[in-house]
Amino acid sequence: MTRPHDLRRPLTLRDVSEASGVSEMTVSRVLRNRGDVSDATRERVLKAAKTLGYVPNKIAGALASQRVNLVAVIIPSLSNLVFPKVLSNISDELEDTGLQPVVGVTNYSPEKEEQVLYEMLSWRPSGVIIAGLEHTDAARAMLLNTDIPVVEIMDVDGEGIDSVVGISHRRAGLHMAEAIIAAGYRQIGFIGTKMPEDHRARKRLEGFKEGLAKAGIALADAEFYSGGSALAKGREMTEALLKRNPNLDFIYYSNDMVGAGGLLYCRDHGLDVPNQIGLAGFNGLDLLDGFSQRLATMDACRGKIGRKAAQIVAERSQGGQATGEVIEMEPVLQLGDTIRKP
Amino acid sequence: MTRPHDLRRPLTLRDVSEASGVSEMTVSRVLRNRGDVSDATRERVLKAAKTLGYVPNKIAGALASQRVNLVAVIIPSLSNLVFPKVLSNISDELEDTGLQPVVGVTNYSPEKEEQVLYEMLSWRPSGVIIAGLEHTDAARAMLLNTDIPVVEIMDVDGEGIDSVVGISHRRAGLHMAEAIIAAGYRQIGFIGTKMPEDHRARKRLEGFKEGLAKAGIALADAEFYSGGSALAKGREMTEALLKRNPNLDFIYYSNDMVGAGGLLYCRDHGLDVPNQIGLAGFNGLDLLDGFSQRLATMDACRGKIGRKAAQIVAERSQGGQATGEVIEMEPVLQLGDTIRKP
DNA sequence: ATGAAAGCGCTAACAT
DNA sequence: ATGTTAGCGCTTTCAT
């Protein structure tokens, strides 16, 4: 079979139009299921398009219609396990709306975020879902200047640009502190990442300290790591912390992965968790379900946040005019097996 | 300050042109660093663009120039940990080429893959990087019909469409079998996912069986799981397998995560790994570095594969005409602590 | 160094 | 139910 387009010129509507003997406009209507087209015509057009192997040019379509079915999703990282989860929920929620997520990764760099945002906005997407409330001035300006829905996700502790869906990390930290104190622990240490740009982790720690302070307690010690496998770092840092400060009876970790590393260390060294020492992380990673003891944690509502954010964008791109909603989810404390029962 | 575009009409080149008193064409040149423009003019244009908050419309630009700086990356999943790694390497490699990856996720469904591919091709990207060699007929046809570089990644066991970068999963399985036999294990079980569409896992198992067969051994038993946390499943399935078949002296897992679950089970039940029972997984996940014993595994070369695929696309989009390369990487066996030394 | 004109491949709006 | 026309906002090409 000789394909007339072996010239390697991408096919256009015109090619389909000629092959089917119908006007370009009608072909366009068929391909988009728009307007009235007779069944006979529809058949012929579809057959021609399929035979030729026509793939519509969305660039031209978007320019003509001023409509782009893309939603920009801007997140700090994909290796964090938190964000793939958010993403897949966004993706699921968008499934039947005709909208498609497009992902941009910033590596926790504000400058990279600005750049990725600029790049994505230049494709005129139908909405932006972006992690966090902290952006460069230029990024804020871009978001304020656009007329598409903007949803900032994960965090509600701060001022949003348009809509906001997330949890209060400050209160999450605070509640964890309260639970730990209620369980009777007093010598409390912290292990977290050395990431100045991870504002949510920072806010959790601030809230945590605040919770301790309410009970008249100060953080006994802290370690910050960067890079490497979180699990391995959790193990190392826990050892370091406990060697330096053998009196500790609790360690709060900035995420479940480091916490799990700590748990492994404690088990390997015969420490009685949760009686001798208690542990807690953050996120509610089901990844860790298989551990011998379930780490105390707090569900970050990642799935729900993704779904809700996608819903907001979808509704507004369908004409909904609501704007500036702030939706706060309530993270649930899971005591697991690493905090002793009061 | 009143912004004239508070009408919420997206700004165009024309607006910048008027604001700076220079023709649209010159503005365009400045914004793309193309052609000769006097420093004075450049300054004025840039200032005007910045003041207005102009964001170029890539849709129009792409239509006019027939050039799109996007690379479609189509992968089965983001929660697998394997793919985020590949992705971030692609992203890094593309960093300075002006190309941008755009991700599509198929959930291991061939139909979804076809649909995602169609969607992405309709944006006329500069290249396609797609996981695996197995596609629907329609998807194959689309890929064959396009004139942009196509790189199929992860797997080399089969026929490629254009370029292929990956490892032989069949040989990976085979080599693992050889190593296990060399270490003296004889009663060998397998635990893996029940995913008919995960062709790479299937090929590994086939190669593994082949390796056993060469030594006159058959798989003693096998379990297949689906859904849920891989770590928890590894624990459960290991228990099931060992209860049913206490004679087993080795379990081969289809990935490191289930393998780690199995390792946790064995340690919790006082089984001596690797003497009483040996374990091995697949992937070389550094995620697991913090475990007390390092699981035997085989590096899947995910990072290198991503980089090379991105290189191929980048080179060809710059005019390189090479085509149809098949690049096979060599996965390295890491004995870790869960295979006894021969 | 700068500008003018044409057109990329579609779709909105208006015929018929 | 189908066709015609006029752009969408840029870049290419050719002038100057």
XYZ file of C-alpha atoms (C1' of nucleotides) in Angstrom:
716
model
C 0.000 0.000 0.000
C 1.331 3.385 -0.963
C 0.486 6.125 1.402
C 0.199 9.453 -0.367
C 1.615 11.157 2.674
C 4.828 9.283 2.639
C 6.169 12.658 1.723
C 6.219 12.928 5.498
C 4.226 16.099 5.448
C 1.891 15.889 8.394
C -1.657 15.441 7.196
C -4.106 18.281 7.415
C -7.852 18.575 7.485
C -7.633 19.406 3.820
C -6.212 15.975 3.055
C -9.119 14.336 4.804
C -11.485 16.729 3.108
C -10.184 15.774 -0.314
C -10.108 12.082 0.456
C -13.695 12.113 1.617
C -15.112 14.676 -0.779
C -16.508 16.844 1.985
C -15.608 20.367 3.023
C -12.937 20.935 5.639
C -15.558 22.425 7.880
C -17.643 19.300 7.842
C -14.623 17.149 8.471
C -13.816 19.338 11.421
C -17.349 18.922 12.722
C -17.224 15.180 12.436
C -13.895 14.939 14.177
C -15.134 17.022 17.066
C -18.667 15.551 17.235
C -20.037 19.024 16.778
C -23.178 20.157 15.023
C -25.399 18.152 12.741
C -23.738 15.814 10.335
C -25.558 13.057 8.454
C -24.596 9.552 9.380
C -23.478 8.838 5.835
C -21.101 11.792 5.778
C -19.810 11.031 9.226
C -18.971 7.489 8.188
C -17.121 8.561 5.082
C -15.128 11.169 6.926
C -14.176 8.883 9.774
C -13.109 6.218 7.369
C -10.998 8.612 5.359
C -9.369 10.010 8.484
C -8.593 6.574 9.789
C -7.244 5.281 6.495
C -4.956 8.225 6.094
C -3.900 8.089 9.719
C -4.873 11.683 10.320
C -4.006 13.179 13.686
C -5.595 16.602 14.235
C -3.331 19.537 14.864
C -4.336 20.841 18.281
C -2.050 23.804 17.905
C -4.056 25.175 15.051
C -7.281 24.169 16.758
C -6.333 25.893 19.959
C -5.300 29.054 18.177
C -8.553 29.228 16.284
C -10.825 28.347 19.163
C -8.883 30.090 21.903
C -9.370 26.975 23.935
C -6.769 24.612 25.337
C -7.764 21.503 27.241
C -4.582 21.443 29.294
C -4.257 22.019 33.016
C -0.815 22.982 34.260
C 0.187 21.108 37.401
C 3.309 22.488 39.037
C 4.903 20.499 41.831
C 8.288 20.477 43.554
C 9.262 16.872 43.011
C 8.200 13.504 41.732
C 10.445 11.416 43.943
C 8.725 12.565 47.085
C 5.905 9.994 46.781
C 3.538 12.679 47.952
C 3.191 14.303 44.596
C 2.652 11.310 42.342
C -0.327 10.580 44.550
C -1.732 14.074 44.194
C -1.097 13.892 40.504
C -2.861 10.626 39.922
C -5.885 11.936 41.750
C -5.917 15.058 39.652
C -5.611 12.885 36.612
C -8.503 10.659 37.679
C -10.750 13.573 38.490
C -10.026 15.222 35.153
C -10.620 11.984 33.272
C -14.122 12.754 32.020
C -13.878 16.492 31.729
C -11.900 16.598 28.520
C -9.094 18.293 30.425
C -5.584 16.911 30.562
C -2.970 17.537 33.231
C 0.497 18.615 32.165
C 3.161 18.330 34.809
C 5.991 20.672 35.585
C 8.595 19.961 38.259
C 10.439 22.666 40.152
C 12.858 20.759 42.400
C 11.855 23.052 45.256
C 13.485 25.984 43.491
C 11.461 29.202 43.321
C 13.350 30.310 40.238
C 12.683 27.044 38.485
C 9.058 27.365 39.492
C 8.858 30.785 37.937
C 10.418 29.494 34.769
C 8.187 26.435 34.536
C 5.130 28.556 35.201
C 6.075 30.992 32.459
C 6.636 28.145 30.053
C 3.299 26.582 30.876
C 1.309 29.784 30.819
C 2.654 30.463 27.378
C 0.627 27.444 26.243
C -2.500 29.129 27.553
C -3.788 26.268 29.679
C -7.321 26.150 31.087
C -6.093 26.261 34.651
C -3.106 26.084 36.955
C -2.705 23.830 39.958
C 0.415 24.734 41.840
C 1.896 23.443 45.083
C 2.361 25.885 47.911
C 1.632 29.518 48.629
C 5.162 30.842 48.371
C 6.244 32.080 44.960
C 8.602 34.647 43.518
C 7.156 38.087 42.925
C 7.222 37.520 39.199
C 5.402 34.216 39.545
C 2.758 35.820 41.724
C 2.347 38.578 39.192
C 1.859 36.085 36.381
C -0.739 34.202 38.380
C -2.543 37.374 39.368
C -2.514 38.611 35.807
C -4.053 35.560 34.284
C -7.751 35.049 33.886
C -7.687 31.267 34.211
C -8.432 29.481 37.484
C -5.444 29.118 39.786
C -5.498 26.604 42.619
C -2.698 26.547 45.146
C -2.576 23.200 46.866
C -1.198 21.385 49.919
C -1.029 24.335 52.286
C -3.505 26.838 53.695
C -1.167 28.705 56.049
C -0.794 31.940 54.163
C -2.414 34.150 51.587
C -3.651 32.599 48.369
C -3.868 34.085 44.918
C -7.154 32.574 43.863
C -8.412 29.248 45.213
C -6.556 27.266 47.858
C -6.955 23.607 48.821
C -4.848 22.031 51.503
C -4.225 21.469 55.156
C -2.698 23.615 57.852
C 0.747 22.186 58.355
C 1.212 24.415 61.320
C -1.784 22.905 63.049
C -0.743 19.421 61.940
C 2.545 19.899 63.776
C 0.775 21.401 66.731
C -1.663 18.516 67.050
C 1.088 15.994 66.795
C 2.899 17.741 69.631
C -0.250 17.635 71.731
C -0.742 13.932 71.116
C 2.853 13.190 72.010
C 2.653 15.146 75.226
C -0.683 13.551 76.085
C 1.011 10.191 75.752
C 3.501 11.259 78.379
C 6.657 11.827 76.361
C 8.812 14.737 77.490
C 12.295 14.575 75.958
C 11.469 15.212 72.354
C 13.776 15.421 69.371
C 13.229 16.263 65.713
C 14.720 15.007 62.451
C 13.958 16.668 59.146
C 15.263 17.797 55.812
C 17.535 20.747 55.395
C 15.367 22.367 52.772
C 14.783 26.052 53.240
C 12.262 25.970 50.418
C 10.117 23.215 51.845
C 7.765 25.633 53.520
C 5.295 22.981 54.553
C 7.915 21.046 56.503
C 9.026 24.276 58.089
C 5.497 25.178 59.135
C 4.952 21.753 60.617
C 8.054 22.147 62.732
C 6.995 25.614 63.828
C 3.568 24.348 64.817
C 5.175 21.435 66.574
C 7.413 23.661 68.656
C 4.435 25.829 69.449
C 2.552 22.773 70.684
C 5.470 21.793 72.876
C 5.792 25.331 74.179
C 2.163 25.299 75.313
C 3.121 22.462 77.604
C 6.182 24.317 78.723
C 8.504 22.057 76.818
C 11.234 22.882 74.336
C 12.609 20.696 71.585
C 15.405 18.719 73.213
C 17.455 18.276 70.052
C 17.228 18.286 66.266
C 19.046 17.002 63.194
C 18.672 18.105 59.614
C 19.778 16.087 56.628
C 19.919 16.659 52.910
C 20.159 14.380 49.933
C 20.441 10.611 49.894
C 17.905 7.912 50.548
C 15.431 9.134 53.145
C 15.280 5.716 54.777
C 19.045 5.507 55.165
C 19.187 9.072 56.404
C 16.513 8.306 58.970
C 18.613 5.478 60.267
C 21.816 7.526 60.423
C 20.300 10.639 61.909
C 18.425 8.669 64.518
C 21.629 7.040 65.608
C 23.373 10.391 65.731
C 20.598 11.983 67.719
C 20.289 9.161 70.220
C 24.016 8.899 70.746
C 24.243 12.572 71.417
C 21.173 12.645 73.552
C 20.399 9.247 75.131
C 17.637 10.757 77.239
C 15.294 11.311 74.340
C 12.018 9.480 74.662
C 10.501 10.666 71.380
C 11.551 11.618 67.869
C 9.318 13.512 65.462
C 10.292 13.155 61.801
C 9.451 15.534 58.999
C 8.181 12.670 56.874
C 7.292 8.989 57.029
C 10.270 7.826 55.071
C 12.888 9.157 57.471
C 10.652 8.010 60.295
C 10.670 4.490 58.915
C 14.453 4.593 58.804
C 14.425 5.581 62.450
C 12.061 2.762 63.256
C 14.364 0.278 61.572
C 17.274 1.616 63.580
C 15.395 1.293 66.856
C 14.296 -2.253 66.140
C 17.771 -3.297 65.086
C 19.172 -1.928 68.312
C 16.653 -3.504 70.594
C 14.995 -0.271 71.635
C 11.454 -0.780 72.818
C 9.169 1.262 70.611
C 6.894 2.863 71.805
C 7.709 2.413 75.489
C 11.353 3.295 75.635
C 11.114 5.667 72.718
C 8.211 6.882 70.639
C 8.324 7.832 66.951
C 6.113 9.717 64.547
C 6.307 10.825 60.949
C 4.104 12.678 58.553
C 2.140 11.880 55.399
C 0.271 8.642 55.878
C 2.241 6.781 53.220
C 0.595 3.446 52.539
C 3.915 2.495 51.049
C 5.021 1.649 54.553
C 2.079 -0.580 55.416
C 4.226 -3.673 55.414
C 6.422 -2.665 58.346
C 6.325 -4.728 61.503
C 5.082 -1.749 63.441
C 2.969 0.962 61.898
C 4.599 4.337 62.281
C 2.468 7.020 63.906
C 1.697 9.595 61.263
C -0.766 12.131 60.032
C -2.584 11.771 56.775
C -1.800 14.720 54.541
C -5.016 14.272 52.530
C -3.014 14.183 49.332
C -5.646 12.303 47.379
C -8.539 14.487 48.456
C -6.550 17.629 47.793
C -5.773 16.548 44.251
C -9.358 15.666 43.506
C -10.770 18.881 44.893
C -8.267 21.046 43.074
C -9.083 19.323 39.807
C -12.787 19.780 40.473
C -12.381 23.496 40.970
C -10.486 23.886 37.732
C -12.953 21.731 35.853
C -15.982 23.616 37.138
C -14.557 26.975 36.378
C -13.413 26.030 32.943
C -17.029 25.074 32.296
C -18.142 28.558 33.125
C -18.444 28.408 36.904
C -17.576 31.804 38.230
C -16.854 31.093 41.860
C -13.442 32.310 42.820
C -11.073 32.495 45.707
C -12.384 29.558 47.686
C -10.169 28.372 50.510
C -10.758 24.733 51.324
C -9.064 23.361 54.380
C -8.901 19.617 54.851
C -8.479 18.030 58.243
C -5.490 15.683 58.543
C -6.210 12.691 60.734
C -3.758 11.527 63.375
C -2.932 7.839 63.106
C -1.305 6.678 66.310
C -0.101 3.446 64.774
C 2.171 1.373 66.985
C 4.906 3.851 67.734
C 3.201 6.144 70.222
C 2.262 4.540 73.512
C -1.428 4.697 74.336
C -2.188 7.223 77.072
C -1.305 51.859 38.607
C -3.917 51.068 35.992
C -3.075 48.278 33.690
C -4.665 48.693 30.283
C -5.071 44.950 30.043
C -7.239 44.656 33.057
C -9.849 43.928 30.466
C -8.438 40.447 30.995
C -7.708 39.998 27.350
C -4.427 38.152 27.150
C -1.720 40.423 25.878
C -0.392 40.046 22.378
C 2.760 41.039 20.588
C 0.777 43.954 19.243
C 0.316 45.350 22.740
C 4.032 45.231 23.342
C 4.619 46.685 19.919
C 2.373 49.648 20.654
C 3.768 50.159 24.127
C 7.321 50.249 22.821
C 6.728 51.981 19.516
C 8.404 49.223 17.532
C 6.961 46.855 14.965
C 5.594 43.497 16.051
C 8.309 41.858 14.057
C 11.048 43.568 15.968
C 9.403 42.779 19.245
C 9.265 39.168 18.179
C 12.953 39.241 17.341
C 13.881 40.698 20.683
C 11.819 38.203 22.586
C 13.449 35.315 20.769
C 16.977 36.754 20.670
C 16.921 36.453 16.930
C 18.507 38.598 14.284
C 20.061 41.987 14.693
C 18.376 44.427 16.995
C 19.972 47.562 18.333
C 20.627 47.619 22.035
C 18.423 50.645 22.467
C 15.458 48.970 20.816
C 16.021 45.749 22.691
C 15.979 47.601 25.989
C 12.776 49.408 25.213
C 11.021 46.268 24.077
C 12.089 44.197 27.050
C 11.024 46.914 29.410
C 7.631 47.242 27.777
C 7.091 43.477 27.795
C 8.006 43.223 31.434
C 5.919 46.171 32.515
C 2.870 44.836 30.757
C 3.469 41.326 32.023
C 3.462 39.893 28.524
C 3.599 36.122 28.201
C 4.156 34.962 24.607
C 1.562 32.738 23.057
C 3.403 29.550 22.176
C 0.386 28.223 20.378
C 0.560 30.912 17.780
C 4.322 30.699 17.697
C 4.262 26.969 17.193
C 1.706 27.193 14.435
C 3.686 29.785 12.591
C 7.071 28.192 13.030
C 5.970 24.574 12.802
C 8.169 23.978 15.773
C 7.196 22.699 19.211
C 9.776 22.333 21.958
C 7.868 19.564 23.707
C 8.889 15.935 24.069
C 6.111 13.468 24.829
C 7.072 10.983 27.545
C 4.620 8.132 27.894
C 4.952 5.829 30.869
C 2.729 3.273 32.604
C 2.738 4.675 36.107
C 4.159 7.257 38.431
C 3.728 5.318 41.650
C 6.148 2.644 40.553
C 9.235 4.628 41.631
C 10.940 3.383 38.525
C 9.399 5.937 36.261
C 9.862 9.118 38.258
C 13.561 8.275 38.155
C 13.581 7.840 34.404
C 11.595 11.010 34.072
C 13.863 13.147 36.167
C 16.834 11.965 34.149
C 15.079 12.817 30.918
C 14.244 16.164 32.374
C 17.845 16.821 33.408
C 19.232 15.792 30.067
C 16.787 18.010 28.219
C 17.519 20.946 30.499
C 19.818 22.845 28.151
C 18.364 21.799 24.838
C 15.336 24.036 24.928
C 13.157 20.932 24.908
C 10.583 20.215 27.589
C 9.208 16.845 28.625
C 5.467 16.402 28.845
C 4.297 13.333 30.707
C 1.448 11.020 29.926
C 0.492 8.095 32.135
C -1.168 4.945 30.832
C -1.773 2.858 33.959
C -0.459 -0.162 32.093
C -3.458 -0.051 29.754
C -2.749 -0.367 26.038
C -5.959 1.467 25.188
C -5.101 4.308 27.484
C -1.654 4.387 25.949
C -3.137 4.695 22.495
C -5.369 7.501 23.644
C -2.595 9.387 25.441
C -0.326 8.993 22.439
C -2.967 10.365 20.092
C -3.566 13.283 22.386
C 0.125 14.066 22.613
C 0.869 13.653 18.935
C -1.879 16.112 18.193
C 0.306 18.733 19.846
C 3.041 17.956 17.347
C 5.873 17.366 19.810
C 9.516 17.196 18.757
C 9.845 13.607 19.859
C 8.253 10.717 21.679
C 9.782 8.654 24.453
C 7.558 5.737 25.276
C 7.971 2.823 27.672
C 7.949 -0.657 26.250
C 7.785 -2.295 22.870
C 4.218 -3.552 23.053
C 1.550 -1.230 21.698
C -1.849 -1.505 20.055
C -1.856 -1.689 16.268
C -3.244 1.806 16.080
C -0.540 3.142 18.372
C 2.146 1.446 16.306
C 0.652 2.908 13.169
C 0.711 6.395 14.636
C 4.325 6.017 15.656
C 5.325 4.616 12.307
C 3.512 7.373 10.487
C 5.142 10.212 12.300
C 8.334 11.864 11.186
C 9.529 12.796 14.652
C 12.033 10.695 16.601
C 10.486 7.867 18.583
C 12.427 6.179 21.376
C 11.032 3.105 23.058
C 12.627 2.643 26.450
C 13.216 0.121 29.226
C 13.124 -3.036 27.153
C 15.067 -4.391 24.198
C 13.430 -7.818 23.947
C 11.363 -7.344 20.836
C 11.063 -5.281 17.705
C 11.309 -1.527 17.921
C 9.673 1.140 15.809
C 12.559 3.566 15.613
C 15.190 3.843 18.352
C 15.243 1.591 21.396
C 17.070 2.078 24.687
C 16.798 -0.431 27.488
C 17.895 -3.676 28.993
C 17.002 -7.264 28.234
C 14.664 -8.246 31.016
C 14.780 -11.796 29.809
C 18.522 -11.938 30.298
C 18.216 -10.078 33.592
C 15.970 -12.867 34.861
C 18.246 -15.481 33.417
C 21.346 -14.077 35.051
C 19.629 -13.816 38.385
C 18.689 -17.478 38.118
C 22.283 -18.389 37.361
C 23.563 -16.430 40.333
C 21.058 -18.049 42.648
C 21.932 -21.506 41.474
C 25.622 -20.772 41.703
C 25.059 -19.832 45.331
C 23.639 -23.255 45.922
C 19.936 -22.595 46.289
C 17.654 -25.229 44.804
C 14.070 -24.841 46.040
C 13.152 -21.592 44.412
C 9.890 -19.702 44.582
C 8.638 -16.549 42.868
C 6.421 -13.661 43.930
C 5.232 -11.066 41.477
C 2.424 -8.838 40.307
C -0.601 -10.157 38.512
C -0.278 -7.713 35.641
C -0.696 -9.188 32.215
C 0.365 -5.884 30.692
C 3.620 -5.584 32.568
C 5.613 -7.191 29.797
C 8.946 -6.492 31.372
C 8.060 -8.350 34.554
C 6.752 -11.191 32.433
C 9.962 -11.369 30.427
C 12.063 -11.389 33.566
C 10.118 -14.329 34.894
C 10.422 -16.163 31.595
C 14.162 -15.605 31.527
C 14.364 -16.662 35.137
C 12.593 -19.933 34.471
C 14.825 -20.504 31.498
C 17.856 -20.016 33.698
C 16.530 -22.521 36.193
C 15.703 -24.965 33.442
C 19.287 -24.873 32.219
C 20.280 -26.267 35.600
C 17.506 -28.791 35.418
C 15.416 -26.999 38.007
C 11.807 -25.896 37.863
C 10.184 -23.111 39.823
C 9.026 -24.726 43.061
C 6.121 -22.383 43.655
C 4.786 -18.933 42.800
C 2.365 -16.287 44.057
C 0.902 -13.345 42.199
C -0.647 -10.323 43.854
C -2.444 -7.274 42.644
C -3.156 -3.913 44.202
C -2.275 -2.702 47.654
C 1.005 -1.616 49.151
C 3.820 -3.594 47.596
C 5.649 -3.858 50.894
C 2.605 -5.260 52.699
C 1.925 -7.622 49.828
C 5.485 -8.850 49.925
C 5.072 -9.679 53.572
C 1.747 -11.461 53.089
C 2.694 -13.379 49.996
C 5.968 -14.483 51.505
C 4.139 -15.849 54.482
C 1.645 -17.613 52.234
C 4.370 -19.090 50.079
C 6.509 -20.283 52.981
C 3.589 -21.771 54.851
C 2.523 -23.666 51.781
C 6.014 -24.690 50.908
C 8.377 -24.707 53.916
C 11.142 -26.293 51.878
C 11.826 -23.179 49.854
C 15.348 -21.888 50.197
C 14.978 -18.902 47.893
C 12.370 -16.400 46.754
C 12.753 -14.229 43.681
C 10.538 -11.135 43.646
C 9.429 -9.183 40.621
C 10.532 -5.937 42.244
C 12.476 -4.585 45.185
C 9.458 -3.324 47.044
C 7.770 -6.714 47.421
C 11.183 -8.169 48.080
C 11.680 -5.752 50.949
C 8.323 -6.823 52.372
C 9.511 -10.405 52.225
C 12.751 -9.467 53.933
C 10.837 -7.812 56.761
C 8.724 -10.932 57.157
C 11.764 -13.194 57.336
C 13.495 -11.024 59.915
C 10.385 -10.766 62.050
C 10.072 -14.531 62.027
C 13.630 -15.271 62.866
C 14.496 -16.783 59.523
C 18.189 -16.604 58.773
C 18.670 -14.638 55.598
C 20.611 -15.571 53.477
C 21.552 -18.946 54.939
C 18.196 -20.461 55.663
C 16.499 -18.595 52.865
C 17.794 -16.272 50.165
C 15.937 -13.345 48.634
C 16.307 -11.183 45.569
C 14.331 -8.402 43.935
C 14.722 -6.228 40.897
C 15.391 -2.578 40.179
C 18.138 -1.343 42.409
C 15.958 1.081 44.330
C 18.080 3.307 46.513
C 14.915 3.952 48.415
C 15.639 0.785 50.337
C 19.186 1.659 51.301
C 18.269 2.058 54.939
C 17.270 -1.544 55.510
C 19.281 -3.647 57.935
C 20.206 -6.017 55.151
C 20.589 -4.923 51.577
C 18.327 -6.878 49.299
C 19.996 -8.596 46.349
C 18.818 -6.879 43.217
C 19.694 -5.927 39.705
C 20.052 -2.349 38.627
C 17.578 -1.593 35.867
C 19.694 1.305 34.564
C 16.701 3.603 34.801
C 18.743 6.746 35.033
C 21.036 5.924 32.144
C 18.120 4.877 29.998
C 16.341 8.168 30.562
C 19.418 10.192 29.757
C 20.225 8.308 26.595
C 16.671 8.456 25.300
C 16.585 12.194 25.871
C 19.924 12.540 24.090
C 18.650 10.749 21.039
C 15.598 12.945 20.811
C 17.634 16.081 21.371
C 20.192 15.188 18.728
C 17.642 14.328 16.137
C 15.554 17.381 16.770
C 18.713 19.367 16.020
C 18.947 17.802 12.630
C 20.775 14.569 13.376
C 19.506 11.983 10.971
C 20.566 8.752 12.628
C 17.656 6.451 13.097
C 16.684 3.111 14.473
C 19.514 2.710 16.968
C 19.085 -0.077 19.475
C 21.019 0.586 22.643
C 21.207 -2.182 25.182
C 22.380 -1.412 28.673
C 23.853 -4.021 30.959
C 22.097 -4.375 34.303
C 24.503 -5.127 37.133
C 23.802 -7.795 39.696
C 24.081 -6.568 43.269
C 24.328 -9.500 45.620
C 23.643 -7.394 48.697
C 23.211 -9.358 51.905
C 20.404 -11.686 50.956
C 22.191 -14.172 48.721
C 24.819 -16.298 50.422
C 28.271 -15.952 48.947
C 29.274 -19.021 46.921
C 18.527 47.279 11.781
C 13.675 47.348 10.898
C 9.189 46.648 8.580
C 5.236 44.587 5.526
C 2.818 40.858 3.834
C 1.531 36.218 3.725
C 0.169 32.224 5.893
C 0.705 28.215 9.537
C -4.124 24.649 10.182
C -7.672 25.091 12.256
C -12.699 26.921 14.065
C -16.390 30.772 14.924
C -19.802 32.897 12.705
C -22.460 33.340 9.324
C -24.466 31.856 5.018
C -27.261 28.581 2.332
C -26.958 19.352 6.811
C -23.204 21.557 4.609
C -20.238 25.352 2.788
C -17.741 30.056 2.879
C -15.106 33.535 4.945
C -12.340 35.609 8.110
C -9.367 35.460 11.420
C -6.635 33.302 15.929
C -1.165 35.500 17.211
C 2.595 34.514 15.880
C 6.985 33.672 12.408
C 8.852 33.288 7.718
C 10.296 35.602 3.910
C 11.318 39.258 1.480
C 11.913 44.357 1.255
C 14.082 48.418 2.534
